[in-house]
XYZ file of C-alpha atoms in Angstrom:
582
model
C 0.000 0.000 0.000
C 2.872 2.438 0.547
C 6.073 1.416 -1.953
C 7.085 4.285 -3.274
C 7.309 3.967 -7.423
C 8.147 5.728 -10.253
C 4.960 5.426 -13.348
C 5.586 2.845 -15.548
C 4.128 4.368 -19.077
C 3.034 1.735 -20.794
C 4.332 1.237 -24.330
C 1.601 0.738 -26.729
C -1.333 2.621 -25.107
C -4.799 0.462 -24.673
C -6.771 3.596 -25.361
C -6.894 7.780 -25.881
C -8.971 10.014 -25.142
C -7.723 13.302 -26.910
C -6.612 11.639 -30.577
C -3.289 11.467 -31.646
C -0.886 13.398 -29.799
C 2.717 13.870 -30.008
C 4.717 12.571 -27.083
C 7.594 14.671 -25.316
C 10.396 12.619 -26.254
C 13.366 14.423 -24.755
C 13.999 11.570 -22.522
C 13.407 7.901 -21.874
C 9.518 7.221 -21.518
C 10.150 4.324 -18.977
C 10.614 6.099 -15.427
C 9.198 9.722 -15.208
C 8.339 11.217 -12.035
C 4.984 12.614 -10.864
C 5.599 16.550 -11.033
C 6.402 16.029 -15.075
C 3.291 13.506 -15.423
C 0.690 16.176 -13.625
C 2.714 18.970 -15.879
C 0.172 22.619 -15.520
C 1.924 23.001 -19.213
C 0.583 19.627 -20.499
C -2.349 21.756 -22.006
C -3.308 18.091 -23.488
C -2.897 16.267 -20.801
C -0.750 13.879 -22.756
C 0.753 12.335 -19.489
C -2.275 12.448 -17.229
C -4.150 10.442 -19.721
C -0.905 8.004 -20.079
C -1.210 7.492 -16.190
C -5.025 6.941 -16.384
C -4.198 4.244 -18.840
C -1.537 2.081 -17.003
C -4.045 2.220 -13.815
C -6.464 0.501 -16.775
C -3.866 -1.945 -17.241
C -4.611 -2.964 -13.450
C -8.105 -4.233 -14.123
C -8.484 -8.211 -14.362
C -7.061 -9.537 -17.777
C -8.484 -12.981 -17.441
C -6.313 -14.831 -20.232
C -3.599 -16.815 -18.330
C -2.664 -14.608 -15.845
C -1.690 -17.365 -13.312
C 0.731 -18.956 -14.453
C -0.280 -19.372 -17.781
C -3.587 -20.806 -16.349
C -6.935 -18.917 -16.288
C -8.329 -18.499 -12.338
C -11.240 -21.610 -13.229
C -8.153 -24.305 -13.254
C -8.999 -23.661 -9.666
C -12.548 -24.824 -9.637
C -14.620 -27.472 -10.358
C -14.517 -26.560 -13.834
C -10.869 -27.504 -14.954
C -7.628 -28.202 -13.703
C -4.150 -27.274 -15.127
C -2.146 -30.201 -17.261
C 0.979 -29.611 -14.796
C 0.123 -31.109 -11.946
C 2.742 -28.398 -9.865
C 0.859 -25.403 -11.455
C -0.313 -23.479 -8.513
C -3.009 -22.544 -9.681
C -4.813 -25.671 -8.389
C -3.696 -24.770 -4.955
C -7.963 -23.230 -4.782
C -8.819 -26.440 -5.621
C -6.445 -29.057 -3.131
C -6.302 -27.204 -0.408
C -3.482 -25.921 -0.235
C -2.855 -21.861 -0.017
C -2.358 -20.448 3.421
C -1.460 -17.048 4.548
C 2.229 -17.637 2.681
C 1.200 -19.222 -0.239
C -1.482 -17.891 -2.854
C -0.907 -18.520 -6.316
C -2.233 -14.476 -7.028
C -0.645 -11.607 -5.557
C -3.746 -9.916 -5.495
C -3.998 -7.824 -2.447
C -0.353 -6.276 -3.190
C -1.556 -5.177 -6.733
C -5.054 -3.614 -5.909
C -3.834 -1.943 -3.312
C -1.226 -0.459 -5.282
C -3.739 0.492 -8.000
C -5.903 2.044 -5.676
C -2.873 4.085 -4.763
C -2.023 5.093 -8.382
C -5.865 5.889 -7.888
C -5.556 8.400 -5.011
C -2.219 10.157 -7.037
C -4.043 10.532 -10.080
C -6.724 12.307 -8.041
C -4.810 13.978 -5.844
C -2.152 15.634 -8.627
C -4.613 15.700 -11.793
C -5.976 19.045 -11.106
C -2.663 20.429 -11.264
C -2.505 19.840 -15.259
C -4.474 22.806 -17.021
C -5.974 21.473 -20.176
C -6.920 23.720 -23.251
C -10.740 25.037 -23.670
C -11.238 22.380 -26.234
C -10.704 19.662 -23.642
C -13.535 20.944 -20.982
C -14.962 18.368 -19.138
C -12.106 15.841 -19.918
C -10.906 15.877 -16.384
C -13.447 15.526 -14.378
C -14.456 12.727 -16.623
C -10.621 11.232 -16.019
C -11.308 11.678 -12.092
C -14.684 9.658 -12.395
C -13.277 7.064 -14.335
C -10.037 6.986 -11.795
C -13.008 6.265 -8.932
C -14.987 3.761 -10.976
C -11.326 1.813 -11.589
C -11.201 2.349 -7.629
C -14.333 0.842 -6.849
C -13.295 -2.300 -9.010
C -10.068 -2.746 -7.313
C -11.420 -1.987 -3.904
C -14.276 -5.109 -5.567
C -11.305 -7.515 -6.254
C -10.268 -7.219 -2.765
C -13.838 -7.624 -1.286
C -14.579 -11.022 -2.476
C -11.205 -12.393 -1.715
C -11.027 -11.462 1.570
C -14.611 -10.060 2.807
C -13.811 -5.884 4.283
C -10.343 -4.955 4.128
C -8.948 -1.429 5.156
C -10.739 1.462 2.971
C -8.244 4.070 3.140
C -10.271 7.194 0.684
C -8.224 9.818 -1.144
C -5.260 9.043 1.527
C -1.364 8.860 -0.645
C 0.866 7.300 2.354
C 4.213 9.125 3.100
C 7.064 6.662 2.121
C 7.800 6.528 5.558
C 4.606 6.697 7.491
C 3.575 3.831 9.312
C 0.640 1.838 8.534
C -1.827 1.149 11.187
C -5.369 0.540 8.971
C -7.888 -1.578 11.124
C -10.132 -3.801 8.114
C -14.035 -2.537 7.714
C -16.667 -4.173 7.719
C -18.037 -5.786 4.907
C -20.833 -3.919 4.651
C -19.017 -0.515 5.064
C -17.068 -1.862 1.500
C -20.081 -2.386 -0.323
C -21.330 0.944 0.729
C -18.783 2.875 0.244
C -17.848 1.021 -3.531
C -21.728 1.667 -4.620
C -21.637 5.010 -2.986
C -18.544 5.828 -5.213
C -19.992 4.722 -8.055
C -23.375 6.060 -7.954
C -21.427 9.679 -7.532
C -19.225 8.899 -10.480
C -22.162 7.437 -12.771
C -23.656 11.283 -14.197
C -20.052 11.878 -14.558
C -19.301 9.245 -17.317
C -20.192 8.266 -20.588
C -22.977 7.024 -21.794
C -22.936 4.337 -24.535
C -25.358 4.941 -26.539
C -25.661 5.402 -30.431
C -25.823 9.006 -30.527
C -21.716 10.085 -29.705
C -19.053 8.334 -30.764
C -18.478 6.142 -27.532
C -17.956 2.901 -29.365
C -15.277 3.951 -31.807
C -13.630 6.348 -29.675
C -13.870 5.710 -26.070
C -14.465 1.813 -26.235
C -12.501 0.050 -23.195
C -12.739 3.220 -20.728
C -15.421 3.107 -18.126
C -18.701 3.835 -19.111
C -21.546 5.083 -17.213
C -23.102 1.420 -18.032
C -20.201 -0.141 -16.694
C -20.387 1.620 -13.452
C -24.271 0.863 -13.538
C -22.879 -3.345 -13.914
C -20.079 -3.335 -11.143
C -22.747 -1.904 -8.678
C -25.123 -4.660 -9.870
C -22.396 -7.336 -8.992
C -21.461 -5.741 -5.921
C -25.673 -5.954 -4.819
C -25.875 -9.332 -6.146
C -22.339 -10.551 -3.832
C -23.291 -9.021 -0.834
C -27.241 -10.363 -1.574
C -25.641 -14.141 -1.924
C -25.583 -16.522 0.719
C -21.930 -16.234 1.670
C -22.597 -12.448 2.531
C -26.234 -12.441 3.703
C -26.751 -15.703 5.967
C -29.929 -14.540 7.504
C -31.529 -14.078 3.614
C -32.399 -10.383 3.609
C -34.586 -10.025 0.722
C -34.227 -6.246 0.548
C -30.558 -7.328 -0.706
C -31.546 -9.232 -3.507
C -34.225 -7.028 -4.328
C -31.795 -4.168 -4.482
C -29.147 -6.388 -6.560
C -32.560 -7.022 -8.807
C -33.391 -3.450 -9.690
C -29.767 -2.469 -10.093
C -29.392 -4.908 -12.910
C -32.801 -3.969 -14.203
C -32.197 -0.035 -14.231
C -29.152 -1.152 -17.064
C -31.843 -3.731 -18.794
C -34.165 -1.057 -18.687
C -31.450 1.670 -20.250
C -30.902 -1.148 -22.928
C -34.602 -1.024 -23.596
C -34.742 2.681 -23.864
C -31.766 2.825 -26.598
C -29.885 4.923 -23.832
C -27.106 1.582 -23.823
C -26.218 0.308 -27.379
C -26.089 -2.967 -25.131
C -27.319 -6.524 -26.160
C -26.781 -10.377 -26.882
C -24.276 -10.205 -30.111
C -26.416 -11.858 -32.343
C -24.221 -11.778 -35.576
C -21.247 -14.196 -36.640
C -18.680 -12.163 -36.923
C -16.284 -14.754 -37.879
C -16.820 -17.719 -39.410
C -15.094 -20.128 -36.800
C -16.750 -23.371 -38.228
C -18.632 -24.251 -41.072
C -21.277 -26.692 -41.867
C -18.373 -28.967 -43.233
C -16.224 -28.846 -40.028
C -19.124 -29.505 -37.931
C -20.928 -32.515 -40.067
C -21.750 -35.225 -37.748
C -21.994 -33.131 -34.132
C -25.688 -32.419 -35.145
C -28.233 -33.853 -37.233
C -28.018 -32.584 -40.894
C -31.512 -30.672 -40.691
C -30.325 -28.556 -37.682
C -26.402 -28.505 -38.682
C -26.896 -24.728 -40.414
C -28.785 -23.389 -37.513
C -26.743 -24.928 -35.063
C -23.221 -23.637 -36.924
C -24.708 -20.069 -36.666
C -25.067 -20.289 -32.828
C -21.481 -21.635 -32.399
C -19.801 -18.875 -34.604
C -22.411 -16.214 -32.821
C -21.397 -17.066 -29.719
C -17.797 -17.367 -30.183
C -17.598 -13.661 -31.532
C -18.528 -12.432 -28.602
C -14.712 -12.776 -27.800
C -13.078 -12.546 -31.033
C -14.432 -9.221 -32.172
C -12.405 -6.062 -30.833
C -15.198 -3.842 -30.276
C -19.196 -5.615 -29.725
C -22.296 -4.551 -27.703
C -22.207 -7.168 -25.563
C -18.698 -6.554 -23.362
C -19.736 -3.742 -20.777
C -16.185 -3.933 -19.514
C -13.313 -5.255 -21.138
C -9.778 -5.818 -20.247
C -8.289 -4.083 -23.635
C -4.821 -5.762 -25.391
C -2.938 -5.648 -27.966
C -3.434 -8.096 -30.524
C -1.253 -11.339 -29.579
C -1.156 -15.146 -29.872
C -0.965 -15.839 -26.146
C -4.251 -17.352 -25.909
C -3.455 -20.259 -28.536
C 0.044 -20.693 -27.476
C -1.217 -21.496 -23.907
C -3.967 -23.549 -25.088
C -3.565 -25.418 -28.337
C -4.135 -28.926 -27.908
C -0.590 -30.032 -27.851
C -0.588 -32.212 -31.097
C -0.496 -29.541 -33.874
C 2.884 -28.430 -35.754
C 2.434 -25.140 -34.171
C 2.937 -27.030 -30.423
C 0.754 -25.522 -28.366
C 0.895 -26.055 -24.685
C -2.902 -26.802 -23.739
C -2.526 -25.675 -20.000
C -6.552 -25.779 -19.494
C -8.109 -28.672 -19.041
C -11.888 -28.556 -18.618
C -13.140 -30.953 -16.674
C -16.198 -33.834 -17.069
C -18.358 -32.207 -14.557
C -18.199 -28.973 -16.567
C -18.935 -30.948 -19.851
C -21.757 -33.017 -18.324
C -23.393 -29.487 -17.447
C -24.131 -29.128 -20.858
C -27.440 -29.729 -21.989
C -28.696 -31.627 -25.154
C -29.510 -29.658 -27.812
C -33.040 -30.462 -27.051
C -32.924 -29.095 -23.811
C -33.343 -31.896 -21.944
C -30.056 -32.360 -19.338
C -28.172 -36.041 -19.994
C -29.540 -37.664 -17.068
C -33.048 -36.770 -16.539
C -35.792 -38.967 -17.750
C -36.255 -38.693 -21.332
C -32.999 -37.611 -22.505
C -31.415 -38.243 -25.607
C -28.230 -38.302 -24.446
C -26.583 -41.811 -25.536
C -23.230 -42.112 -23.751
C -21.439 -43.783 -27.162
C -22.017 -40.406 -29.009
C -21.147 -38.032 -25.883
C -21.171 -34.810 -27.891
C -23.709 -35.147 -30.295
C -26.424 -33.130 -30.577
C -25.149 -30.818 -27.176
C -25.723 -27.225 -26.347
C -24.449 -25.521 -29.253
C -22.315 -23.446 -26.477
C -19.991 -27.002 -25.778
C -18.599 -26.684 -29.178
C -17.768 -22.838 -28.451
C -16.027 -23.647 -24.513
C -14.756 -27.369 -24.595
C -12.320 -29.197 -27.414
C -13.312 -32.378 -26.900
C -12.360 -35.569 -28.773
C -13.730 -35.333 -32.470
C -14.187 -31.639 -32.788
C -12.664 -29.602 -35.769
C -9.703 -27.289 -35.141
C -7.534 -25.640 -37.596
C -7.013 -28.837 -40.551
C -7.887 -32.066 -38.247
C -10.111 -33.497 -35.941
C -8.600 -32.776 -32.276
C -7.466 -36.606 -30.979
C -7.835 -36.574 -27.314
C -8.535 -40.739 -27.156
C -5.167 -42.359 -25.398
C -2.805 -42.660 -28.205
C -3.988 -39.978 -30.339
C -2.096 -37.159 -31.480
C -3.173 -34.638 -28.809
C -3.213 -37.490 -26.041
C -0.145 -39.712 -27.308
C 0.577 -41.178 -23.588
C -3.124 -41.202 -22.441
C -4.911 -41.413 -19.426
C -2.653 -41.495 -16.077
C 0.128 -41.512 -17.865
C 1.596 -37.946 -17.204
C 1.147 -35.504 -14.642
C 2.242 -32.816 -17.438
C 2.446 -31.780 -21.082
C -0.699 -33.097 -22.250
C -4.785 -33.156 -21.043
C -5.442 -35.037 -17.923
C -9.143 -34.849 -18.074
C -9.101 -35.736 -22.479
C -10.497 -32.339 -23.069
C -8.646 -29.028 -23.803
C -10.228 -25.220 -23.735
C -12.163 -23.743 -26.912
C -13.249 -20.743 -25.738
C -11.513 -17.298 -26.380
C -9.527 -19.125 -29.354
C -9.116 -18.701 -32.658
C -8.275 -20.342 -35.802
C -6.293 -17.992 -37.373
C -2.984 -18.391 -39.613
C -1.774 -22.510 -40.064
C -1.894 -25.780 -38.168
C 1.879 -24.813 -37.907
C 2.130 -21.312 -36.551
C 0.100 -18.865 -34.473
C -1.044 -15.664 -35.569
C -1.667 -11.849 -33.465
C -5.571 -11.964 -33.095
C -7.874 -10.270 -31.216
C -8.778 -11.134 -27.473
C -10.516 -8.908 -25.419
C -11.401 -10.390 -22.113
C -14.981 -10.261 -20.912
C -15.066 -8.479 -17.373
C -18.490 -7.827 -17.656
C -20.906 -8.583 -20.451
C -24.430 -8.254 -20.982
C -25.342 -11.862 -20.741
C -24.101 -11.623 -17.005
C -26.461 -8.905 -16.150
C -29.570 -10.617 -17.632
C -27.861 -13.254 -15.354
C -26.867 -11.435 -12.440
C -30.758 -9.862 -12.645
C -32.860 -13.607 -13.511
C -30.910 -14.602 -9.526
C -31.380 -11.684 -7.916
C -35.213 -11.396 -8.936
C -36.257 -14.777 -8.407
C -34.808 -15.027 -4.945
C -36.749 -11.578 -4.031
C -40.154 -12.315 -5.685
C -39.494 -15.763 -7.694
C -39.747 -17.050 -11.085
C -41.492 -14.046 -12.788
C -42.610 -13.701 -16.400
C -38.765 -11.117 -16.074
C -36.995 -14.010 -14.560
C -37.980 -16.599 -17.841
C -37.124 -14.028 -20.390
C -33.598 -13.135 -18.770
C -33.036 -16.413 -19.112
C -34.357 -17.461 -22.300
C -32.962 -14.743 -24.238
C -29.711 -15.690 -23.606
C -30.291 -19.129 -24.850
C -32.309 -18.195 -27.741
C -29.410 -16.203 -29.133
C -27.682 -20.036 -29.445
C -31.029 -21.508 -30.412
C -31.485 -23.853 -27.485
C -35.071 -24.106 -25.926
C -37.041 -21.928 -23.736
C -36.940 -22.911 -20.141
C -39.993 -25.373 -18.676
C -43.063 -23.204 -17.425
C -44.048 -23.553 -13.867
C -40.454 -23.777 -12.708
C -40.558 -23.490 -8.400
C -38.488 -20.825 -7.319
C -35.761 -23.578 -5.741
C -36.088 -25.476 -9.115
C -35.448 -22.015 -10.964
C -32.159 -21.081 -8.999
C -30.976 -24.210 -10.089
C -31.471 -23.994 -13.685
C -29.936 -20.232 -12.975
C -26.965 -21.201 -11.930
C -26.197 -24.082 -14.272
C -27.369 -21.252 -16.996
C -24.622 -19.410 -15.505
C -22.020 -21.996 -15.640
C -22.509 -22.806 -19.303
C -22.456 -19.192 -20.422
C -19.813 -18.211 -18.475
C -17.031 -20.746 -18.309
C -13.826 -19.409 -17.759
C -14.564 -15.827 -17.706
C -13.779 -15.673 -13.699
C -17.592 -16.699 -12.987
C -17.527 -19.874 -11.452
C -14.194 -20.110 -9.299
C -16.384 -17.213 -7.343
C -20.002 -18.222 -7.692
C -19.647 -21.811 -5.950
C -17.989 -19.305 -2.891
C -20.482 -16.747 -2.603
C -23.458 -19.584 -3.474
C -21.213 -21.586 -0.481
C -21.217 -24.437 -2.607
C -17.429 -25.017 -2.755
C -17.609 -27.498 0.069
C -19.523 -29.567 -1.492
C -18.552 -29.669 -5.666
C -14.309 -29.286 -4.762
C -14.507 -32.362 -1.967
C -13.802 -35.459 -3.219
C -13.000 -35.880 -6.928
C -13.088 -34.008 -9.796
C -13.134 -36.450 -12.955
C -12.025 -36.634 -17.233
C -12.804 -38.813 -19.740
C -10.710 -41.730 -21.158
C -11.205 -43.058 -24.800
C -10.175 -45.928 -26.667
C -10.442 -46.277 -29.619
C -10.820 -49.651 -31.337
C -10.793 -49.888 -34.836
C -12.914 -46.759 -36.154
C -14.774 -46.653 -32.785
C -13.712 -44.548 -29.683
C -15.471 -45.807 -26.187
C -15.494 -43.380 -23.249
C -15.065 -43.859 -19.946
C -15.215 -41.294 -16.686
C -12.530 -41.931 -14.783
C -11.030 -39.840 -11.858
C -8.635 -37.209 -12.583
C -7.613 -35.357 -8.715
C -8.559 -35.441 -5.526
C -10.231 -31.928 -4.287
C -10.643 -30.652 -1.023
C -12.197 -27.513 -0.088
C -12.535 -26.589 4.241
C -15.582 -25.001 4.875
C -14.680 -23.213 8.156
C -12.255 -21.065 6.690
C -11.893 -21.591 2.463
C -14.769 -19.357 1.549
C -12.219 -16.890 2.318
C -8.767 -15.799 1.335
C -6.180 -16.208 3.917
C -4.853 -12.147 4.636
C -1.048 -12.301 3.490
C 1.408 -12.806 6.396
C 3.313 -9.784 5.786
C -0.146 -7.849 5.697
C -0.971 -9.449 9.376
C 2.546 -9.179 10.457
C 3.618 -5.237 9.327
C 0.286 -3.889 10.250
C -0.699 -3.945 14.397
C -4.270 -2.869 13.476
C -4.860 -5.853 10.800
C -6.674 -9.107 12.030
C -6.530 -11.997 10.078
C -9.761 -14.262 8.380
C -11.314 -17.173 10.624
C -9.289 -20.298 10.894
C -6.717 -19.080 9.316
């Protein structure tokens, strides 16, 4: 919270605000100090909006960033190949106050001092006429970027210290008693309901979408506020079931569904493929030939959700450069272009998929036939899971034990290849050759509008129940991939089920899941005992599949649901007191 730094300006800038600018380049651009960033001279406010943009850079990127493994390895929906990746630590058991594979606390609390510079030295800078309005604009998104960081904290570790507008002295000593966790949540929607007017609006009219995509919107503030409500409304948070908190969460999510409604918010389900990720010749034989157009549609429409730069549906994004990191960390390992396929979803992920008739595979009825595992499925399995059979880049992928993404096969090897026979679709593209990568897009999902339909069909059916609202948050979001409307007359308890399982699907591996089974307290149930892959063999032409168990999970109730507070937090600060059990 108090290293003193020099600001790192960040070499290919993620956004700008004022159009292309030269840069002062009379010295090196790595280490300049504060009075020459918050220059009164910069009548552009070239530097101010540089330092605005590395605080950006803070925000969760999602792709890899522990690593080389997405934050889900740590569920119940995937694990790592390398059985040493720490990542996995969430799921065994095994962080303590020493050991967490993310250094999370350190880096939002250093954000949220970059924050409380920004704010406190921005005023200083005395922009041209032109420029009205920029700054306090800057300022609001500095506090909405706050809020977030302050949010990252908050569901790691329930209240932490909220130290304001404070800058500490490089000397001064710390001695920040935690708040409550209620005193968080009101003071992170309190900041951002005084930043919201302050914001922009995306809406049709301006030129938000070209110009200011990626900066923090007045609908983005409007979404972080409606996942704040919706935490502190979820069991973890609110043991005694307040309804006023999930009936609060409810209409915060609806205000932005109403916006959307009004054409205030250019928001909405993408409904167009983009890009053409399969065709009805790659996908011949997952579906039946008289659905295999309609069904290819839904796959490419919801994969460019997260291959197109700039789309309605991401409220928040974690901007990037174009890169290749995504594939290179992925690729099932058997291509020329020898990928390393770190993400390895697991069976109880894939057996959340419904059929495509919308029947689950076990209830009574289904056509789910355990020989053809993937045919006919949710169109979103093709879009999140590579599974054996599936078309990527000039071949089939081979995940059976032998084949060319699985050459040593099940139990084998403890690295290098799957352990659970399935490898991670979403987020990647096909782009250049089966024997080199190529600089894409990938612009991770913080928040998108599918998880406030989401974030509003919970909320509202644990306040009231399963309203006419509840059924259409829900089924819109599987209309846009074709699969059938929910069953009418759903109970409220039967309704939060089909929720969160809606949520699971939708959301796999955008940092959903690794926090919903916490705040749903769930974790100490689905990560004890085993979480389990599939094994093939194939005989002949014919590949038979088999569950078998992948790791051993454990999860401890009386103190997991929370992060441990780092030692040296505990240790340097008198006033700090450390989580339960712990």
């Amino acid at each position: 919270m108090m290293k003193r730094y020099y600001i790192l300006i960040v070499a290919a800038l993620m956004f700008t605000a004022t159009g292309c600018k030269k840069m002062i380049e009379d010295g090196p651009l790595e280490f300049i100090d504060e009075d020459r960033i918050f220059n009164p001279a910069d009548s552009l406010g070239t530097y101010s909006d540089q330092y605005l943009n590395n605080i950006y850079s803070g925000l969760p990127k999602g792709f890899n960033r522990i690593g080389n493994n997405i934050l889900d390895a740590g569920s119940d929906d995937a694990v790592p190949n390398n059985i040493l990746d720490n990542v996995q630590y969430f799921s065994t058991g095994a962080i303590n106050s020493t050991i967490l594979p993310e250094n999370a606390w350190d880096a939002n609390y250093s954000n949220i001092r970059k924050v409380n510079i920004f704010l406190s030295k921005v005023d200083r800078v005395n922009l041209k006429a032109s420029l009205k309005g920029y700054k306090e604009r800057w300022k609001a998104e500095a506090r909405a970027l706050r809020a977030m960081f302050y949010f990252e904290l908050l569901k790691r570790w329930s209240g932490v210290p909220l130290i304001g507008d404070k800058v500490f002295a490089v000397n001064e000593k710390i001695q920040v008693p935690r708040n409550s966790y209620q005193e968080c949540v009101t003071y992170i929607t309190s900041e951002l309901d005084a930043v919201m007017p302050l914001l922009l609006a995306p809406n049709a009219t301006g030129t938000f979408s070209a110009t200011f995509y990626g900066r923090f919107s007045r609908g983005a503030a409007m979404a972080l506020k409606a996942k704040v409500l919706l935490y502190a409304a979820s069991p973890l948070n609110n043991p005694n079931n307040d309804l006023s908190k999930w009936a609060a969460a409810a209409k915060a999510a609806k205000d932005i569904i109403d916006s959307v409604a009004a054409n205030k918010f250019t928001y909405k389900l993408n409904d167009a493929a983009t890009t053409a990720h399969y065709s009805t010749t790659t996908l011949a034989g997952i579906t039946t030939s008289a659905n295999l157009s309609t069904y290819v549609t839904s796959v490419n429409k919801f994969l460019s959700i997260f291959s197109t730069a700039n789309n309605n549906e991401i409220i928040l994004p974690y901007m990037s450069t174009t890169n290749q990191t995504v594939e290179s960390a992925n690729d099932p390992i058997g291509y020329a272009r020898s990928g390393s396929g770190k993400t390895n979803p697991t069976q109880e992920l894939v057996n959340a998929f419904e059929m495509y008739s919308g029947k689950t595979i076990s209830e009574s009825g289904t056509d789910y036939n355990s020989n053809t595992p993937y045919y006919n499925r949710d169109p979103r399995l093709v879009g999140t899971v590579m599974f054996d059979g599936l078309y990527w880049l000039t071949r089939k992928v081979q995940t059976y034990d032998g084949g060319l993404d699985r050459p040593l096969g099940f139990g084998n090897t403890n690295n290098g290849e799957t352990r659970t026979g399935y490898y991670m679709r979403k987020f990647m593209t096909s782009n250049a050759s089966a024997t080199s990568f190529a600089n894409t897009n990938h612009v991770f999902p913080i928040i998108r509008y599918a998880e406030v339909l989401l974030n509003y069909a919970e909320a509202q059916n644990e306040a009231v129940g399963a309203d006419a609202s509840v059924y259409k948050a829900i089924n819109d979001i599987r209309a846009r991939v074709n699969m059938p409307a929910l069953p009418a007359g759903l109970t409220p308890a039967a309704m939060k089920e089909r929720i969160r399982n809606e949520r699971r699907v939708e959301m796999a591996f955008e940092e959903q899941r690794f926090w919903d089974i916490r705040r749903w307290e769930i974790a100490g149930t689905v990560l004890n005992g085993t979480l389990n892959g599939v094994k093939g063999t194939l005989s002949g032409t014919t590949v038979t599949y088999t569950t078998v168990p992948v790791v051993p999970v454990k999860f401890d109730i009386s103190k997991m649901y929370l992060f441990p507070i780092p030692f040296n937090e505990v240790v340097s600060n008198p006033s700090m007191t450390q989580n339960p059990n712990w």
